[in-house]
Coordinates of C-alpha atoms in Angstrom, one line a residue:
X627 CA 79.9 89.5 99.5
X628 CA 82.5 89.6 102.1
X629 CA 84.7 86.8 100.3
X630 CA 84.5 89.0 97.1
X631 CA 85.6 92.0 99.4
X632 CA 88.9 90.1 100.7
X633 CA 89.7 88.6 97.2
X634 CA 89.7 91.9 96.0
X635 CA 91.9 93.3 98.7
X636 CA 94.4 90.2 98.1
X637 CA 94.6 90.9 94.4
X638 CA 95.3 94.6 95.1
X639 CA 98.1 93.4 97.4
X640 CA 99.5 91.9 94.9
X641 CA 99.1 94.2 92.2
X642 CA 101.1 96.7 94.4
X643 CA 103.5 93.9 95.2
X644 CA 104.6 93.7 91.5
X645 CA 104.3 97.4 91.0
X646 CA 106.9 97.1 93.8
X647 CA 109.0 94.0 92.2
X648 CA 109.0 96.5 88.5
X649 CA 110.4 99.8 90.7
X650 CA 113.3 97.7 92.2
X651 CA 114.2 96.2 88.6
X652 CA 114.1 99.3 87.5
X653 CA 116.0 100.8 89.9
X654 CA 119.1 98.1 89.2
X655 CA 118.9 98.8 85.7
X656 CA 119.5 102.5 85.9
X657 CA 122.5 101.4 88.6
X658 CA 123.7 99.4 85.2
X659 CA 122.7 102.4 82.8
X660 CA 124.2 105.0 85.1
X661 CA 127.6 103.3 85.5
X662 CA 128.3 102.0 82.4
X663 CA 126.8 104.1 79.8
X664 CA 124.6 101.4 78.7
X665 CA 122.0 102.5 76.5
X666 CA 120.1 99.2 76.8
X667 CA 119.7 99.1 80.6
X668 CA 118.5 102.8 79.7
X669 CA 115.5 101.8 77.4
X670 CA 114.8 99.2 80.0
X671 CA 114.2 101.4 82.7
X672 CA 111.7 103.1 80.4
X673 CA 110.0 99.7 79.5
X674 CA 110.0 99.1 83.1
X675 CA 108.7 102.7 83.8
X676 CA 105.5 102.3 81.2
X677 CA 104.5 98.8 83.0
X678 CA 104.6 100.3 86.5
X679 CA 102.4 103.0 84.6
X680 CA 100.0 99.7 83.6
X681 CA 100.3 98.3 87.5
X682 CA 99.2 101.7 88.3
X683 CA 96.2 102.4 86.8
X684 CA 95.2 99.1 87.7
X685 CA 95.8 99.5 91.5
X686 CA 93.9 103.2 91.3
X687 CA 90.8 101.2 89.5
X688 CA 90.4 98.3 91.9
X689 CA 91.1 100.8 94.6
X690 CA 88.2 103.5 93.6
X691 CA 85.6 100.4 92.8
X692 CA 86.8 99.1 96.2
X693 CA 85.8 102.3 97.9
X694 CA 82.5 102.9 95.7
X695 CA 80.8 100.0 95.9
X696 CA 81.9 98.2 98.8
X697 CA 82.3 100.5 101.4
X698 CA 84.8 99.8 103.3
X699 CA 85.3 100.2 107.5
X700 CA 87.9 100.7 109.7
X701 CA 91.1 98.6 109.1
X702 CA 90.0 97.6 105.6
X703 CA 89.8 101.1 104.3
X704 CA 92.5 102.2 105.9
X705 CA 94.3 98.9 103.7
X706 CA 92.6 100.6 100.3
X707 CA 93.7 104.0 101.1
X708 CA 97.4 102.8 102.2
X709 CA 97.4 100.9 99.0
X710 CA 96.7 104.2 96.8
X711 CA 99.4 106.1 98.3
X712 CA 101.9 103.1 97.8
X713 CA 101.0 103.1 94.6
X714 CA 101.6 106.4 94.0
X715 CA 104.9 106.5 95.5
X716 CA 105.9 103.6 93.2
X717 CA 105.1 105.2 90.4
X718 CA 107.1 108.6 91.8
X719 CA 110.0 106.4 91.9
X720 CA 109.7 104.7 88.6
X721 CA 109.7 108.8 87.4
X722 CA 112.6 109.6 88.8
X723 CA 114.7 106.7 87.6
X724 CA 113.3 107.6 84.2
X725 CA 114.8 111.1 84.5
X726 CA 117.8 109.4 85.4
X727 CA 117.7 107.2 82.2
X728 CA 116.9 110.6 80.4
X729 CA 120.7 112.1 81.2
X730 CA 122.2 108.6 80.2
X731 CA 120.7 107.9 76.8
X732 CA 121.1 111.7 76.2
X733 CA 125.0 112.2 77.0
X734 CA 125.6 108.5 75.3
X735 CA 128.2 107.1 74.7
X736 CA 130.0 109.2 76.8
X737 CA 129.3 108.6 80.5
X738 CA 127.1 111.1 82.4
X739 CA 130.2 112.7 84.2
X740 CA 134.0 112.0 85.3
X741 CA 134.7 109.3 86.9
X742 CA 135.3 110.2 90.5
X743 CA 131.8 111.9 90.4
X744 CA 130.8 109.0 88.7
X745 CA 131.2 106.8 91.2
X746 CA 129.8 109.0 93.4
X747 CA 126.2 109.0 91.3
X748 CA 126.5 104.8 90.7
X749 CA 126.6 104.5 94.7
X750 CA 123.6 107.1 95.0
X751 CA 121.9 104.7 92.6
X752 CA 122.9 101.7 94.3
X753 CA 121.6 103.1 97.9
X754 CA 118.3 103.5 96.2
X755 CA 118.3 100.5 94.6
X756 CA 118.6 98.7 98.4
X757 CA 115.6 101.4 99.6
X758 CA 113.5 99.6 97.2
X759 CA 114.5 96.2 97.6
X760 CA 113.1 97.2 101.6
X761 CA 110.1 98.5 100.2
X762 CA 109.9 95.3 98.3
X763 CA 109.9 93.4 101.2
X764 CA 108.0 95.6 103.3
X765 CA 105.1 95.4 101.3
X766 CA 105.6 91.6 100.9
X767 CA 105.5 91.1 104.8
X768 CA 102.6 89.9 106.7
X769 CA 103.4 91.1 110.0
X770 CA 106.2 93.4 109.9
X771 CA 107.6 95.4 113.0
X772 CA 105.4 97.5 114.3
X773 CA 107.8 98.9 116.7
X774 CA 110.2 100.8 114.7
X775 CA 111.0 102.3 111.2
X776 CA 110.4 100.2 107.9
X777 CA 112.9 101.4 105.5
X778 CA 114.8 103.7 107.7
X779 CA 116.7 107.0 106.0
X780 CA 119.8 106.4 104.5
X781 CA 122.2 108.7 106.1
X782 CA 124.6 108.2 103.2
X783 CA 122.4 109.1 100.4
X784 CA 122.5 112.9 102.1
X785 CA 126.1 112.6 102.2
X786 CA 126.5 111.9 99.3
X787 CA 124.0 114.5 97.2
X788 CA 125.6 117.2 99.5
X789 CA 129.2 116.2 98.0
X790 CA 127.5 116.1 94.3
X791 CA 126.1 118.9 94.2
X792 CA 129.2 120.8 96.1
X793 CA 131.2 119.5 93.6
X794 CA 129.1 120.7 90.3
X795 CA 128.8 124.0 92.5
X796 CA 132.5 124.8 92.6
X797 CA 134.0 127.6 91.1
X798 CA 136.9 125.4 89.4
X799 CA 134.4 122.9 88.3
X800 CA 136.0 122.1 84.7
X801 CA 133.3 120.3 83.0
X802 CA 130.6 122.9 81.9
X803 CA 127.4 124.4 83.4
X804 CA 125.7 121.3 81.6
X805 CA 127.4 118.4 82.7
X806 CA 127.2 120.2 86.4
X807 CA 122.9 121.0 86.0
X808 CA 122.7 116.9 85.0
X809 CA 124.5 116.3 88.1
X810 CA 122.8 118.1 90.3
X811 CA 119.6 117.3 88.8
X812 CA 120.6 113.6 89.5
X813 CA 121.2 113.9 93.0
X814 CA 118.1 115.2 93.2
X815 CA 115.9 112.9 91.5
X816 CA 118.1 110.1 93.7
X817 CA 117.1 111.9 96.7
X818 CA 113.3 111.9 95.6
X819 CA 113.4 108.5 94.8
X820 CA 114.7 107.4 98.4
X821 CA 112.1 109.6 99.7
X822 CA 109.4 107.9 98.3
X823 CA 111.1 104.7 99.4
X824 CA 111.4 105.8 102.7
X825 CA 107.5 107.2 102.9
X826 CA 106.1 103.2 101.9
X827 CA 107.6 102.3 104.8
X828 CA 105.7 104.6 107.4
X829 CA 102.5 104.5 105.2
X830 CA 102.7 100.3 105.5
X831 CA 103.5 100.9 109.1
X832 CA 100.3 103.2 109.7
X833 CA 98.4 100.6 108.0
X834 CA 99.5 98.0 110.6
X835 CA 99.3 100.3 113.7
X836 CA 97.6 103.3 112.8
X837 CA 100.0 105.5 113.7
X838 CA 100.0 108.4 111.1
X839 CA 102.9 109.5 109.4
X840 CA 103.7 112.6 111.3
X841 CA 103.8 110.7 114.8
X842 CA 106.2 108.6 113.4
X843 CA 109.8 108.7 114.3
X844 CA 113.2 107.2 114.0
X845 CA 114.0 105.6 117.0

């Protein structure tokens, strides 16, 4: 019984690891959407977003017939209840680039905005797109750091949705109320998206250590 137990855990590991591998992907093809207009790279983040859906439900399943009929203890519930969080915070993700895939297939061919405030969004993406590589990796890892912060805050990312949404904010803004609502409402799903990112680390932390979320800190 206990070797079906840890097979099962091992196959949920992985399941989440390619849930993980699917977010990043589509997290570089909304980069390539975003920044060059591309409608393909668009409908490929929503492919991509409709298998993490599949990876998903598969994780919650083995997950729930994990907890119902084996009954876990200690560390290896604590693995099964880390591993439905992830899961969901994958999936969060996967949302949010899909929103941003929305604004890009819907504004096509032109681009999503100006330049300058293009570049702007396409380095929001690409910051993202390195949170989940970490989160990738994280989840990958056998014995990661227990010491310190996974996938630590990207200062940047704040920088930069403060200048985003200052700029569709400004009185002289000469592009519409439209164009100004997509940017802002890009920021913000770029924002969520590194939240989420950030949040797998400290939940694959706790699972290691134990140390809940809220104790957690920076340094």
């Amino acid at each position: 019984m206990r070797t079906k137990f840890s097979s099962e855990l091992i196959a949920l590991t992985e399941e989440l690891a390619h849930m993980a591998q699917l977010t990043q992907e589509a997290s570089e093809r909304a980069t390539a959407a975003l920044g060059g207009a591309d409608l393909t790279a668009a409908y490929e983040v929503f492919a991509l977003e409709e298998q993490v859906e599949i990876e998903h439900a598969k994780c919650e399943d083995r997950s729930v017939i994990l907890l119902a009929l084996e009954a876990p203890v200690a560390r290896d519930l604590r693995q099964v209840i880390t591993a439905m969080q992830i899961a969901d915070d994958l999936l969060a993700v996967s949302r949010s680039l899909s929103r941003v895939a929305d604004v890009v297939v819907r504004r096509y061919p032109a681009p999503v905005a100006p330049a300058p405030v293009l570049d702007l969004l396409v380095e929001m993406s690409g910051a993202v797109t390195n949170l989940a590589g970490s989160a990738v990796r994280v989840i990958a890892a056998q014995n990661p750091p227990r010491d310190r912060i996974l996938v630590p805050r990207d200062e940047n990312l704040e920088r930069l949705r403060g200048r985003l949404v200052e700029l569709a904010a400004d009185d002289g803004w000469p592009h519409g109320s439209a164009m100004a609502i997509d940017i802002a409402l890009l920021a913000h799903h770029f924002e969520r998206a590194a939240d989420h990112c950030v949040r797998i680390g400290r939940l694959i932390r706790f699972f290691h250590t134990g140390i809940p979320l809220y104790a957690q800190t920076e340094a």
